[in-house]
Coordinates of C-alpha atoms and ligand atoms in Angstrom, one line a residue:
X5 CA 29.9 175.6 45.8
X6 CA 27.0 175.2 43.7
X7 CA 26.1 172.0 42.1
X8 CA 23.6 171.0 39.7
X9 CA 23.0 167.1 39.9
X10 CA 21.4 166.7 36.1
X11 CA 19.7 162.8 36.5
X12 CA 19.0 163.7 40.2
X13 CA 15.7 161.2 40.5
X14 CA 17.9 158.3 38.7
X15 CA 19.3 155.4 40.1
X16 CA 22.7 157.6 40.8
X17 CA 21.0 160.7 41.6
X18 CA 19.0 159.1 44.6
X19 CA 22.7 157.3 45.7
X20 CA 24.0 161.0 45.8
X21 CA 20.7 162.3 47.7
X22 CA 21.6 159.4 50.6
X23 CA 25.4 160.3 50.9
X24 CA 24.5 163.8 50.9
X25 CA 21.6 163.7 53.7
X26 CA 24.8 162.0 55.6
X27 CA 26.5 164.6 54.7
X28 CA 24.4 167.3 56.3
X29 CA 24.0 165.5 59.5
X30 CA 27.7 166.0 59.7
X31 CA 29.1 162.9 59.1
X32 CA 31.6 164.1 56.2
X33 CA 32.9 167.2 55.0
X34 CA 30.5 168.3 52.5
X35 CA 28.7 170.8 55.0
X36 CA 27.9 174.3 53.5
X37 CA 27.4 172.8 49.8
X38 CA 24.5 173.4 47.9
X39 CA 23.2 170.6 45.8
X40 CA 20.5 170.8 43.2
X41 CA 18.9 168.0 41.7
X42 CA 17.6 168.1 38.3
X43 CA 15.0 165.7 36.6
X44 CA 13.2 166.2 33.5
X45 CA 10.9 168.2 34.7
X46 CA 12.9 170.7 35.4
X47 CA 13.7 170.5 31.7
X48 CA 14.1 168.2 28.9
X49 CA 18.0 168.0 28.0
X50 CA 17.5 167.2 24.4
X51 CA 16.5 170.7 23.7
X52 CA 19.0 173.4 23.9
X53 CA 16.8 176.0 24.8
X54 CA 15.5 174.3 27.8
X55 CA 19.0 173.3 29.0
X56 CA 19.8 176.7 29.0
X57 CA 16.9 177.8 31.1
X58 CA 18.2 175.5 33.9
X59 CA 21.6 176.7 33.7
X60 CA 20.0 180.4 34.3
X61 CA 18.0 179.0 37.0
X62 CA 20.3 177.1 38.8
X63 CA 23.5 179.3 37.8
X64 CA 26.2 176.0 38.9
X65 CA 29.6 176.4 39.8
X66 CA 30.3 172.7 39.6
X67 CA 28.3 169.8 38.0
X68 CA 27.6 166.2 38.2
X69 CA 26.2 165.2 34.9
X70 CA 23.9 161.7 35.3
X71 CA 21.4 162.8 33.3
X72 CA 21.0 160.3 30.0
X73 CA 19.0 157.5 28.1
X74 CA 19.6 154.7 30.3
X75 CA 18.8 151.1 30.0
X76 CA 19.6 147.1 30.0
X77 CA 20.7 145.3 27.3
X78 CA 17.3 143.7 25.6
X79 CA 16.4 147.6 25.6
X80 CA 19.2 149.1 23.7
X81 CA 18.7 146.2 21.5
X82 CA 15.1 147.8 20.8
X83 CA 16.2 151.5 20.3
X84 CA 19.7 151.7 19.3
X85 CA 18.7 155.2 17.1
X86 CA 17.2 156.9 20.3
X87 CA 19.7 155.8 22.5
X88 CA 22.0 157.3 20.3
X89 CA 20.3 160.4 19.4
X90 CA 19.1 161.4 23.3
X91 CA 22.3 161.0 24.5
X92 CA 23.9 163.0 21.6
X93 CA 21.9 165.9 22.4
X94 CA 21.5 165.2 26.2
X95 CA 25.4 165.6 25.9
X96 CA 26.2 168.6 23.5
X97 CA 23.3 170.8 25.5
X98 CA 24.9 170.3 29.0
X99 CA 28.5 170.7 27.9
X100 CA 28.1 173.9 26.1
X101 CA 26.4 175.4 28.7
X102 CA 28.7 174.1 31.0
X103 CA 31.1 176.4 28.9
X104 CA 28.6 179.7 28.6
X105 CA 28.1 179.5 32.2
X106 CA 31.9 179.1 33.4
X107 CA 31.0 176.3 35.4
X108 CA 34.5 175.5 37.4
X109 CA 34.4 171.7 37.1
X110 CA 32.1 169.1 35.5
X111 CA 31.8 165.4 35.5
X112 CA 29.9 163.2 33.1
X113 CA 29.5 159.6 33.3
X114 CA 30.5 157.1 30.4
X115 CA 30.2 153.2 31.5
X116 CA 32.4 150.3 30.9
X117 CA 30.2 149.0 28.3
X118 CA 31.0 151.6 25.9
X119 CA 34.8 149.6 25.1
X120 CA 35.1 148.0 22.4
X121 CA 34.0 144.3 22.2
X122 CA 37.3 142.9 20.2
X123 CA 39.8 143.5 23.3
X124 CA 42.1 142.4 25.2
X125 CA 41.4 142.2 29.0
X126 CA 41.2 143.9 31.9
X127 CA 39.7 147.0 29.7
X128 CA 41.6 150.7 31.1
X129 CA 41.0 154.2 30.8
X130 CA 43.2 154.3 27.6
X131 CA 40.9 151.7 25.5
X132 CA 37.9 153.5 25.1
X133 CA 38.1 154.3 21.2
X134 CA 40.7 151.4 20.3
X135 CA 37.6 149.4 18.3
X136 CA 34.0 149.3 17.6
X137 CA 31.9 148.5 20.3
X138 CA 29.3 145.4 21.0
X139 CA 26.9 146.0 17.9
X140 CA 23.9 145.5 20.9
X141 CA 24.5 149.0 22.5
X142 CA 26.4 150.8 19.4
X143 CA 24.1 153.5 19.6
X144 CA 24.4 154.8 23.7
X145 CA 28.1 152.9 23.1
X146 CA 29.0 155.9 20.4
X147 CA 27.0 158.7 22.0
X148 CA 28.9 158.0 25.4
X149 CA 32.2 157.9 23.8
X150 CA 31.7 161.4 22.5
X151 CA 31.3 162.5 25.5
X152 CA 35.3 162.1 26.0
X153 CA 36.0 163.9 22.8
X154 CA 33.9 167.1 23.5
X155 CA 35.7 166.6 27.0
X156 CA 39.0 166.7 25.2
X157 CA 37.9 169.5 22.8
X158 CA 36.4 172.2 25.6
X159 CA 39.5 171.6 27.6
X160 CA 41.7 172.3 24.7
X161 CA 40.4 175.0 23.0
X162 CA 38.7 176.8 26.1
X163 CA 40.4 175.6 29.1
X164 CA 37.6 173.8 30.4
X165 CA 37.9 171.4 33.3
X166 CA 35.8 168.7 32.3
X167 CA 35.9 165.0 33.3
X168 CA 34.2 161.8 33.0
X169 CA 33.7 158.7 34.9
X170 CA 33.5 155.5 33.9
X171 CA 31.4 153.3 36.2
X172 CA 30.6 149.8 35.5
X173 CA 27.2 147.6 36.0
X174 CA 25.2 149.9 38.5
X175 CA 22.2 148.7 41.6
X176 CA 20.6 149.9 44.1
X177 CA 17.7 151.3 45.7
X178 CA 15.2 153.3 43.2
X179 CA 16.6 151.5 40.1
X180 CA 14.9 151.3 37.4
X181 CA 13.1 147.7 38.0
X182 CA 11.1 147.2 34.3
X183 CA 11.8 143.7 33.2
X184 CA 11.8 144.6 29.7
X185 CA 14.0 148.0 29.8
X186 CA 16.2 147.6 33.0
X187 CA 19.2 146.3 33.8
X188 CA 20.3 142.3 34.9
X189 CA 20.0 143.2 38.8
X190 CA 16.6 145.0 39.1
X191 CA 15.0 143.0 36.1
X192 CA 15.5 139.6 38.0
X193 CA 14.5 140.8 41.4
X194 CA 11.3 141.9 40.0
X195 CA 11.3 139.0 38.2
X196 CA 11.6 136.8 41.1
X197 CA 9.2 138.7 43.0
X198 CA 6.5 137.7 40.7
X199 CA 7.5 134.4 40.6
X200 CA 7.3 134.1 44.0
X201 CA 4.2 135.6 43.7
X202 CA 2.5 133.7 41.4
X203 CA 4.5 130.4 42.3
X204 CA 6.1 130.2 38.8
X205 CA 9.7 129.6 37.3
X206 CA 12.3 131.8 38.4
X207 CA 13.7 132.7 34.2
X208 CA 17.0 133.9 34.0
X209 CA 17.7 135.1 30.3
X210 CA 20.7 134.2 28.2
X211 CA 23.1 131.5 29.5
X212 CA 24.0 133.0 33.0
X213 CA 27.8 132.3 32.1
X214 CA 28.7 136.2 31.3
X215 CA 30.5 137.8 34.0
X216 CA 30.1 141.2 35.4
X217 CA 31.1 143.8 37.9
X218 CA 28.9 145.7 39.7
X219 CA 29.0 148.6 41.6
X220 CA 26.3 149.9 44.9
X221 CA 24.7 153.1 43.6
X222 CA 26.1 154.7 47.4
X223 CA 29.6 153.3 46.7
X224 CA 29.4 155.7 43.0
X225 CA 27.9 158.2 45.0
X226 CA 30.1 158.7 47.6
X227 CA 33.3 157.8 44.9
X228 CA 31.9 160.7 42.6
X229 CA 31.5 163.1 45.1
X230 CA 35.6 162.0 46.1
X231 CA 36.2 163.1 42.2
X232 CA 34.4 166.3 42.6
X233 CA 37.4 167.7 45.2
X234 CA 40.4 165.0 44.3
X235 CA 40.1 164.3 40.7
X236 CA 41.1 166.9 38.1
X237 CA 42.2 165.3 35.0
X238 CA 40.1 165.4 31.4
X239 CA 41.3 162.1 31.1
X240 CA 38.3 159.7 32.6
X241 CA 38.5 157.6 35.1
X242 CA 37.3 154.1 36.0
X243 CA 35.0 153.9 38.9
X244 CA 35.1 150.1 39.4
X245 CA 35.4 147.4 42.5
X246 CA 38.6 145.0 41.9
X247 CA 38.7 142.3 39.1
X248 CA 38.8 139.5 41.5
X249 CA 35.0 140.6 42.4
X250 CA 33.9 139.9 38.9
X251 CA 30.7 137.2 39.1
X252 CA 28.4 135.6 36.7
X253 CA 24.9 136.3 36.0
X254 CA 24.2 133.1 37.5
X255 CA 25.5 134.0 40.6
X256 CA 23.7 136.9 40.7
X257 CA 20.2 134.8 40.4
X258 CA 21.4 132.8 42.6
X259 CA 21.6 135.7 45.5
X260 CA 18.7 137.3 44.0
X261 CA 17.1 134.2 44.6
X262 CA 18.2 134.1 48.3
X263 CA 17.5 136.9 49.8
X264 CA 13.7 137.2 47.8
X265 CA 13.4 133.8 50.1
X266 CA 12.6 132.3 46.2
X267 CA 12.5 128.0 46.6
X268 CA 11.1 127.2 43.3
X269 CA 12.8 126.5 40.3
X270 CA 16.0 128.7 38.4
X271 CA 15.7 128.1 35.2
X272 CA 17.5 129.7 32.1
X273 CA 16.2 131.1 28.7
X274 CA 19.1 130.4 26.4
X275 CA 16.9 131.9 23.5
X276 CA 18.0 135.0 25.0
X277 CA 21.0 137.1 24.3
X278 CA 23.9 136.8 26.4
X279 CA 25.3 140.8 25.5
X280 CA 28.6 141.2 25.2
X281 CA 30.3 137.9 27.6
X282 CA 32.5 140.4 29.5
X283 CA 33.7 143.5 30.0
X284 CA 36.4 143.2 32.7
X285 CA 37.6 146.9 33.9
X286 CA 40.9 147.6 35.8
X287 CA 40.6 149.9 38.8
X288 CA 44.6 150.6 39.3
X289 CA 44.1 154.2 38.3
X290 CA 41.4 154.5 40.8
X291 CA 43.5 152.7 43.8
X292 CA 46.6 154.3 42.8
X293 CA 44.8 157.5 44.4
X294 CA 42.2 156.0 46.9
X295 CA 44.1 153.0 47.7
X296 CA 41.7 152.2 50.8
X297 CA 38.3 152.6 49.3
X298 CA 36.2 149.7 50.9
X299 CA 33.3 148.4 48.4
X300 CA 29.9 147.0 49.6
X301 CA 30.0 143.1 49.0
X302 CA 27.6 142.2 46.1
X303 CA 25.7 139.9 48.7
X304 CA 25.1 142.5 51.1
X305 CA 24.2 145.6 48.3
X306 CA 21.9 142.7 46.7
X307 CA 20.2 142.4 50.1
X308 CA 19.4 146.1 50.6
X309 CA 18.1 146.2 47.5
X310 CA 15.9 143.3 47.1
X311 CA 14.7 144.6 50.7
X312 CA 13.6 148.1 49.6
X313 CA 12.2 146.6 46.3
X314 CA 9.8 144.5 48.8
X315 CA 9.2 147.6 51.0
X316 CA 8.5 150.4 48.0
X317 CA 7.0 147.5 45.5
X318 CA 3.9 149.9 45.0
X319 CA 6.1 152.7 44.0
X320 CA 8.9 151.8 42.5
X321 CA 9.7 152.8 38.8
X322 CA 8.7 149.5 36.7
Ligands
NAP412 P1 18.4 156.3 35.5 O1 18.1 155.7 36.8 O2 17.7 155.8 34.3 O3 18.0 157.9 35.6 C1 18.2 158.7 34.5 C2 18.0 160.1 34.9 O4 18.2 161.0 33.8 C3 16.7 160.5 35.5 O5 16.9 161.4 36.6 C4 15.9 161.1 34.4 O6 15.0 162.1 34.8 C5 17.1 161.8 33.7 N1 16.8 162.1 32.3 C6 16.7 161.2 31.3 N2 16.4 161.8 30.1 C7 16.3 163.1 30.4 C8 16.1 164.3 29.6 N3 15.8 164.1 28.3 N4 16.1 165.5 30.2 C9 16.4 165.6 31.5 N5 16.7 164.5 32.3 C10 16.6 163.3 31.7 O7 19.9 156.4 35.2 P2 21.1 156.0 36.2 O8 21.2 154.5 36.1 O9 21.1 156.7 37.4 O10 22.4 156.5 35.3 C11 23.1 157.6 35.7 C12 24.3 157.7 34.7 O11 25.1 156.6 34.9 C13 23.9 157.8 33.2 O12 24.7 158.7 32.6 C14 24.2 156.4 32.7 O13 24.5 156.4 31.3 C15 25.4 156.0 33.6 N6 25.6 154.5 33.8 C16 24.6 153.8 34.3 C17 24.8 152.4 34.5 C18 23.7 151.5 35.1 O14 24.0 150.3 35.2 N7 22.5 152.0 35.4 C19 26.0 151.9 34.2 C20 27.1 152.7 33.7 C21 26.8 154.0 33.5 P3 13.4 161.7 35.0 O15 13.5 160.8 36.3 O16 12.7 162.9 35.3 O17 13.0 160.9 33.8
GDP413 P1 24.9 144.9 30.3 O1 25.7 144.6 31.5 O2 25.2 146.3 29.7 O3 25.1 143.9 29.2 O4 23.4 145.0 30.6 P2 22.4 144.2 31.6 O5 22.5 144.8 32.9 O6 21.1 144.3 30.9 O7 22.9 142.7 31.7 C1 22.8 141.8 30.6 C2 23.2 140.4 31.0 O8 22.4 139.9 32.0 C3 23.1 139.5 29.8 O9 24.1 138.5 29.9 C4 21.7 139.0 29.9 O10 21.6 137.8 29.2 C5 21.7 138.7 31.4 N1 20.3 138.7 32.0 C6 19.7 137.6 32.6 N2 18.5 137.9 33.0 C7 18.2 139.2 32.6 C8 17.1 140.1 32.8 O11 16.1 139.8 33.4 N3 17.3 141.4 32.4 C9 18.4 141.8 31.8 N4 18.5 143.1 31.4 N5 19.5 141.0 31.6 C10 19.4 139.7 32.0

């Protein structure tokens, strides 16, 4: 087995690089695979030409397809058009050449805030083109959603096995930690880094009272990797910890706040956007097949991460 990781230096990409160095040490049962991990400069995905060179290179039997315009919400607020357009293309390239190159299984990733923002909760599988989505990420929204139909129209017309995954609010280690582009977690642990820094305010955008579930970049990692050899349905899946482990932004500051050993003062910007309020995802599909899978607790995947961000602050991507 062959497997081309495309977003191999992302936030995902490095959780898949941990599990996997597990792997090899013989700790699961992934010995003897071949992973390769892709970034863009092995080749920029918006261009066909040069997606096709790395299919030639890499010649995959299976792959994991992380590669994509990413960001929080105040950036897809920005850059709605180029979230849409990258992603569009970004898509389109790897998929067709997932069909020239025969490649036995792929799967993409879609996220839960691509549903649609009039719905009823918890959001499933089934939901995902039932209504417009929040008008702050229409353009990734859109762009992510196709990825189900061309899913739907390879496997129809060609026979493909292609899949999706639908992960929700993702941290971890080597997250993307730009206050103005990234997502809630790694923009406030930065944040409060240099408030603890510079002994200012610790500024929480938006209200704090939108809930959200997140998900440890290892925990995707190791639940993608379970997909790769006991999922194989074109019909996504949610990759999700349970409802009850929804929490508020708040609450996230609040253990941000902890474990940056931050004692000043929270305060919140209510001239900010909250985003969409929730987006509350149901797991059953995922438990009714992996009952067991244990989660990391948000407190204790908040802690590793606000611990490396201390340790790599020099290099890390912000
Ligand atoms: P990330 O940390 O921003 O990493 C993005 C990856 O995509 C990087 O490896 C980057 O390569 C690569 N990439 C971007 N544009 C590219 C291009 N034009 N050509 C080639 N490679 C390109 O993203 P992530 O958070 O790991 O996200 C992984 C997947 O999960 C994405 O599909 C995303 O939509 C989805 N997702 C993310 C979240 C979240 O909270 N982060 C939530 C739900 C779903 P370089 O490093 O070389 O630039
Ligand atoms: P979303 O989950 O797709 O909406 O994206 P984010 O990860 O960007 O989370 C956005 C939520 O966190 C909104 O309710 C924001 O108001 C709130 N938030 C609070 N502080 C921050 C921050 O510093 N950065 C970001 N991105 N969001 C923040």
């Amino acid at each position: 087995m062959k497997i081309l990781v495309t977003g191999g230096s992302g936030l995902v990409g490095s959780g898949i690089k941990r599990v996997t160095n597990n792997y090899s040490k013989g700790h699961y049962l992934y010995e003897g695979r071949e992973f390769y991990f892709a970034t863009s400069s092995d080749g920029n995905l918006v261009n066909y030409e040069e997606t096709k060179s790395l299919f030639e290179k890499i010649k995959p039997t299976h792959v994991i397809h992380l590669a994509a315009k990413v960001g929080g919400l105040f950036s897809n607020l920005r850059q709605n058009v180029e979230f849409f357009n990258d992603n569009m293309d970004i898509n389109r390239n790897v998929l067709h050449c997932c069909y020239l190159y025969k490649v036995e299984k792929c799967i993409s990733c879609l996220s839960t805030c691509i549903f649609p923002n009039k719905t009823t909760y918890p959001i499933d599988e089934t939901m995902i083109h039932n209504g417009g989505p929040h008008e702050s990420n229409i353009g990734y929204s859109y762009a992510k959603r196709m990825i189900d139909v061309i899913n739907h129209c390879y496997n129809s017309q060609y026979g493909c096995n292609f899949t999706s995954i639908i992960p929700t609010n993702i941290y971890g280690p080597n997250d993307n930690f730009n206050i103005e582009d990234g997502h809630v977690i790694p923009g406030l642990i930065h944040k409060c880094y240099l408030a603890k820094e510079k002994n200012e305010d610790f500024v929480i955008w938006g209200s704090g009272t939108p809930l959200r579930q997140f998900i440890y970049a290892d925990d995707l990692a190791r639940l993608i990797l379970w997909c790769l050899d006991n999922y194989d349905n074109h019909e996504p899946i949610i990759l999700s910890v349970d409802e009850e482990d929804e929490v508020s932004i708040k609450e996230v500051a609040l253990l941000v706040a902890k474990h940056m050993n931050f004692e000043g003062n929270i305060v919140f910007d209510s001239s900010k956007s909250d985003g969409q309020f929730k987006k509350t995802a149901n797991n059953k599909k995922l438990r009714s097949i992996y009952p067991d899978y244990k989660f990391q607790s948000i407190e204790n995947g908040i802690k590793t991460t606000c611990d490396w961000f201390k340790k790599n602050f020099e290099n890390a991507r912000k």
